[in-house]
mmCIF file of C-alpha atoms in Angstrom:
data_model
loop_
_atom_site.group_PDB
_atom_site.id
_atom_site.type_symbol
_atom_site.label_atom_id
_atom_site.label_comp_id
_atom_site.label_asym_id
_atom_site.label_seq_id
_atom_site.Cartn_x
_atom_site.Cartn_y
_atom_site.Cartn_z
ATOM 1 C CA UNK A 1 14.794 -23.804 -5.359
ATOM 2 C CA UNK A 2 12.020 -22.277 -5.981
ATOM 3 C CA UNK A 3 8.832 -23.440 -8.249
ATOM 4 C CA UNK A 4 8.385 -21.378 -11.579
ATOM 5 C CA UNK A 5 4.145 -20.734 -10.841
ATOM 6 C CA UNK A 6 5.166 -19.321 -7.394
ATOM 7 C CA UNK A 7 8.400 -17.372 -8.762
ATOM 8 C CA UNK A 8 5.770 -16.390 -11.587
ATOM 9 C CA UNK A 9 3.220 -15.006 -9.107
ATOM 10 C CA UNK A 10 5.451 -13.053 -6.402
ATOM 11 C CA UNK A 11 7.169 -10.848 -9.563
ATOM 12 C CA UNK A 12 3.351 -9.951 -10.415
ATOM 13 C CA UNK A 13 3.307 -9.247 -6.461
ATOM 14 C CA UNK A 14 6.281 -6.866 -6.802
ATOM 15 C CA UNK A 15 4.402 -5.499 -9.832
ATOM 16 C CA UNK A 16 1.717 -4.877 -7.184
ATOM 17 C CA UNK A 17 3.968 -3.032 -4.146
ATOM 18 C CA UNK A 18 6.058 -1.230 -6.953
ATOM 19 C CA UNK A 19 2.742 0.552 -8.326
ATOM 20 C CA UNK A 20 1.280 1.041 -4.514
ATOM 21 C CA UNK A 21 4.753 2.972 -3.784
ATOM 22 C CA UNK A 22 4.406 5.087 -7.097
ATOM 23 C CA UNK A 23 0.510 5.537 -6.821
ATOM 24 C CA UNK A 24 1.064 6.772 -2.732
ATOM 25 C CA UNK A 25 4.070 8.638 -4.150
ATOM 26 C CA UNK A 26 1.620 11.163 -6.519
ATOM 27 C CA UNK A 27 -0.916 10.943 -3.813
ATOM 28 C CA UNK A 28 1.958 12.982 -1.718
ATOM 29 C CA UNK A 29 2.220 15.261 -4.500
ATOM 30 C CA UNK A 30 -1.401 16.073 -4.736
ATOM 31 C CA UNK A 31 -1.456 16.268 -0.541
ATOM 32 C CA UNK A 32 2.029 18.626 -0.548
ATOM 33 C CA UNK A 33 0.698 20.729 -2.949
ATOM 34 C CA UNK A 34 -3.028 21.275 -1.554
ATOM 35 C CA UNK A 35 -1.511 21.666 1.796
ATOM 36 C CA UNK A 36 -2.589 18.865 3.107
ATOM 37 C CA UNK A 37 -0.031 18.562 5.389
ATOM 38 C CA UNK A 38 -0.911 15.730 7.258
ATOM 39 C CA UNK A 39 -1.766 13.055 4.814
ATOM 40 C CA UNK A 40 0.833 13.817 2.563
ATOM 41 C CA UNK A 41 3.173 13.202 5.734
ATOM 42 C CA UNK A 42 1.090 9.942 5.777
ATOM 43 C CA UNK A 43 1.550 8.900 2.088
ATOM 44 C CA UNK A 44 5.160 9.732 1.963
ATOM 45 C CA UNK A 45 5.508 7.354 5.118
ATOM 46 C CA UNK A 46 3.469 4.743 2.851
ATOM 47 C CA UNK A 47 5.439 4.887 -0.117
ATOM 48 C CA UNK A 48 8.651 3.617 2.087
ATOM 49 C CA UNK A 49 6.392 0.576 3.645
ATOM 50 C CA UNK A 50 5.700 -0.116 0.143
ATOM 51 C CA UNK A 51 9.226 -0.507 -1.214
ATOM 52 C CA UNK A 52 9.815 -1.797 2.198
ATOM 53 C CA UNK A 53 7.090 -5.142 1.166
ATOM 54 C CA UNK A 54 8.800 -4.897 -2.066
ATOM 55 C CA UNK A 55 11.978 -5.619 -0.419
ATOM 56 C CA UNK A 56 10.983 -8.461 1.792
ATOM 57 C CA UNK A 57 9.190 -10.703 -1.193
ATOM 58 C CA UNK A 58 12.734 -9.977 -3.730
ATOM 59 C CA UNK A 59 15.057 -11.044 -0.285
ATOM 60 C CA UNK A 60 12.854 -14.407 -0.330
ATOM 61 C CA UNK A 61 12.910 -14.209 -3.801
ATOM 62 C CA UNK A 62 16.739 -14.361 -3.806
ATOM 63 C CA UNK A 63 16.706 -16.423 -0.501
ATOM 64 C CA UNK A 64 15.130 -19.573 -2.737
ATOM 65 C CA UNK A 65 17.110 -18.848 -5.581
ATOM 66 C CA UNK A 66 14.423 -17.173 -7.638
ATOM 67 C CA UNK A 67 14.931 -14.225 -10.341
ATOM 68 C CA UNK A 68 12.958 -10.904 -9.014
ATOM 69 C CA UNK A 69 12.074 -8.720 -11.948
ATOM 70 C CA UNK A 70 11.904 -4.889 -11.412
ATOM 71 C CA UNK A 71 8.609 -3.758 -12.814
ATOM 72 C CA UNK A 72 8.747 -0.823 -15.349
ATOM 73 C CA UNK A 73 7.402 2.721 -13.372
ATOM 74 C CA UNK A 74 4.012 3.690 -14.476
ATOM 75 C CA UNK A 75 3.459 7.344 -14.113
ATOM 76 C CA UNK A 76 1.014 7.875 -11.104
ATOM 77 C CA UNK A 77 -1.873 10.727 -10.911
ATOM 78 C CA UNK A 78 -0.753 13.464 -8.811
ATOM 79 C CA UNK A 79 -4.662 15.335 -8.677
ATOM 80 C CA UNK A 80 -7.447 14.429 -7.709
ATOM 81 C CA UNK A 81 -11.028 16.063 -7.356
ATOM 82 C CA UNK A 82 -10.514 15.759 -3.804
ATOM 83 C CA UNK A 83 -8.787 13.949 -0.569
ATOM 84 C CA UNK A 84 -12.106 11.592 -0.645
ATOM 85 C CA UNK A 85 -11.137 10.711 -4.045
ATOM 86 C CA UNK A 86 -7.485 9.920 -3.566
ATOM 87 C CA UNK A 87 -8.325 8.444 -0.580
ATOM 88 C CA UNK A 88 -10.747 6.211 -2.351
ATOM 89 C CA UNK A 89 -8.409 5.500 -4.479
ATOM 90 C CA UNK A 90 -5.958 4.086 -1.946
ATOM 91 C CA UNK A 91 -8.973 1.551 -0.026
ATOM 92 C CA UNK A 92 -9.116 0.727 -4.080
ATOM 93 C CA UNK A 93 -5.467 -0.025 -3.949
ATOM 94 C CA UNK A 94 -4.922 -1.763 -0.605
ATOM 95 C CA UNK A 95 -7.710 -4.265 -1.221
ATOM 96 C CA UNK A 96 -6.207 -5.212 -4.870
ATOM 97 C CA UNK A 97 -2.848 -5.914 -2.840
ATOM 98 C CA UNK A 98 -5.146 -7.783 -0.471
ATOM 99 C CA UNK A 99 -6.325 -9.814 -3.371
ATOM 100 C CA UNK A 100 -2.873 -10.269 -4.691
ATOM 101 C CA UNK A 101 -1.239 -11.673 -1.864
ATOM 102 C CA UNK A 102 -4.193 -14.078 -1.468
ATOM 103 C CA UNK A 103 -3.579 -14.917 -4.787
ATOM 104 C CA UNK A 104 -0.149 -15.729 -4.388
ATOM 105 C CA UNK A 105 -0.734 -17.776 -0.703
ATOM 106 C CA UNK A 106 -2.861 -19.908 -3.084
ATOM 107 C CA UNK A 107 -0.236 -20.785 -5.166
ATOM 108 C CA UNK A 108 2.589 -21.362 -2.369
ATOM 109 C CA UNK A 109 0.617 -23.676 -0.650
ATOM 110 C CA UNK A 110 -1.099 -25.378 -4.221
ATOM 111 C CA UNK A 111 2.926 -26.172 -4.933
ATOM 112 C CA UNK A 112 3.985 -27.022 -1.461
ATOM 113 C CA UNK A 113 6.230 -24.355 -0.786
ATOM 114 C CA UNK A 114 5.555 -23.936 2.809
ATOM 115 C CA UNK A 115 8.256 -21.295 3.641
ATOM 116 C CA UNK A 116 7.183 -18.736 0.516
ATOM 117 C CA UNK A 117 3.809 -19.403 2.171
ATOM 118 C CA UNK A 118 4.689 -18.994 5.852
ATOM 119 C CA UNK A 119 6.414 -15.267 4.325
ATOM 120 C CA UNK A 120 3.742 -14.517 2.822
ATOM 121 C CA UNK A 121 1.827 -15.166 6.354
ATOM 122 C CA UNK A 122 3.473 -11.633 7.707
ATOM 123 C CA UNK A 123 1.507 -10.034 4.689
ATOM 124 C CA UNK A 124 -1.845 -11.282 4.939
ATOM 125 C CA UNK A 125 -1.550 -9.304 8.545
ATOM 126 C CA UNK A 126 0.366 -6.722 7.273
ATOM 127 C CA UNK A 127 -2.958 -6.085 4.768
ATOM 128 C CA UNK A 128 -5.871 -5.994 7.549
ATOM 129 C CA UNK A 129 -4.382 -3.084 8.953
ATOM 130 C CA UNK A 130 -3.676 -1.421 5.465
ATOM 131 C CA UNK A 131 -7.227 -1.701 4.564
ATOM 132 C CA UNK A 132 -8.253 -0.734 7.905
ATOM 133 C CA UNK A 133 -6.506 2.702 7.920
ATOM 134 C CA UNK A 134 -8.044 2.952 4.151
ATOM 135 C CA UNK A 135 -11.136 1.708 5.207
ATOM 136 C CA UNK A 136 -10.902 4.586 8.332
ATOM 137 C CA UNK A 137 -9.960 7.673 6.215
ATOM 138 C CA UNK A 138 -12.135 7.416 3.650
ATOM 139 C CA UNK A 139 -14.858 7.277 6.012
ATOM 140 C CA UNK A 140 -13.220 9.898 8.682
ATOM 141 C CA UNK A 141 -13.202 12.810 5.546
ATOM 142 C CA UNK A 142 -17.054 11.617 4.470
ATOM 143 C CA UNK A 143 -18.075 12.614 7.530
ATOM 144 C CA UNK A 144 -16.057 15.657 7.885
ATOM 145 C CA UNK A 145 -14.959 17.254 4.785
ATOM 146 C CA UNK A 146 -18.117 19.287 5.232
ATOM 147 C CA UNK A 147 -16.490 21.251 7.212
ATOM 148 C CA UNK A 148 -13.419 23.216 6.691
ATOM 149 C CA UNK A 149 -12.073 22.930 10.330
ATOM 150 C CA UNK A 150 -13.079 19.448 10.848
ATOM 151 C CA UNK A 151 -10.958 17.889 8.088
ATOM 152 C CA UNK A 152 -7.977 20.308 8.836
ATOM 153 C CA UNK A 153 -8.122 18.795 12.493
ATOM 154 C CA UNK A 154 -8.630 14.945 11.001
ATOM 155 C CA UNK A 155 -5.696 15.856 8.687
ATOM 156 C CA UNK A 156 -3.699 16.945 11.390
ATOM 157 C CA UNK A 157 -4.360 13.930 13.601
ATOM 158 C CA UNK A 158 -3.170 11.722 10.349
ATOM 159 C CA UNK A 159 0.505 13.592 10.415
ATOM 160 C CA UNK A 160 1.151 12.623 13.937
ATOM 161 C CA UNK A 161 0.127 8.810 13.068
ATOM 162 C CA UNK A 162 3.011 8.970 11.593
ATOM 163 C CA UNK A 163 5.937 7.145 13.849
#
């Protein structure tokens, strides 16, 4: 079975990819409804990879014999000042995931639970390119939210990264 610290610190993990799917979630709201088409194309496409992590760490979870625990909803923002903010706000959120699954490597391999920690291998990857992306848009619409046209043609290019 699985040890209680590292059953402990995946449900805070879920916790983590719950919120991220709810948080992206009213980030598509704010998008949709400023007619942002393209990034709230992109943040409804997040808010499935979300539940999508969620869904791989309650499999293991169940896998080892572990009890996942659904984490109440918190109600996310849907507006913000501006797509720099809410973008922001997502760099804020991917590197706090970052931090979390860290967290919980650290305790996998602390209890010698080498396949939790070989799982939790696919995130640590998984998490460069979510903060890269982040890391990218927030800096893409600093340098062109100045202009009108500019960020409409950024905004576009983010709906068709969409697969």
């Amino acid at each position: 079975g699985m040890k209680k610290e590292v059953e402990a610190i995946l449900n805070e993990q879920l916790d983590k990819e719950f919120d991220a799917a709810n948080v992206y979630y009213g980030m598509y709201i704010y998008f949709k409804q400023d007619l942002w088409e393209g990034f709230a194309k992109w943040f409804r496409h997040h808010v499935e990879e979300e539940m999508s992590h969620a869904a791989k760490i309650i499999e293991h979870m169940l896998d080892r014999g572990a009890a996942p625990v659904i984490p109440a909803v918190k109600a996310p923002k849907t507006s913000y000042a501006s797509p720099l903010e809410a973008l922001k706000g997502a760099l804020a959120h991917e590197r706090a995931n970052t931090a979390g699954i860290y967290a919980c490597l650290k305790v996998a391999e602390k209890a010698d639970d080498p396949a939790t920690a070989q799982m939790l291998q696919w995130f640590v990857a998984e998490q460069v390119e979510e903060e890269a992306w982040a890391k990218e848009y927030v800096q893409m619409v600093e340098k062109v939210q100045q202009s009108m046209g500019a960020m409409h043609a950024f905004d576009h290019d983010v709906g068709h990264r969409v697969k």
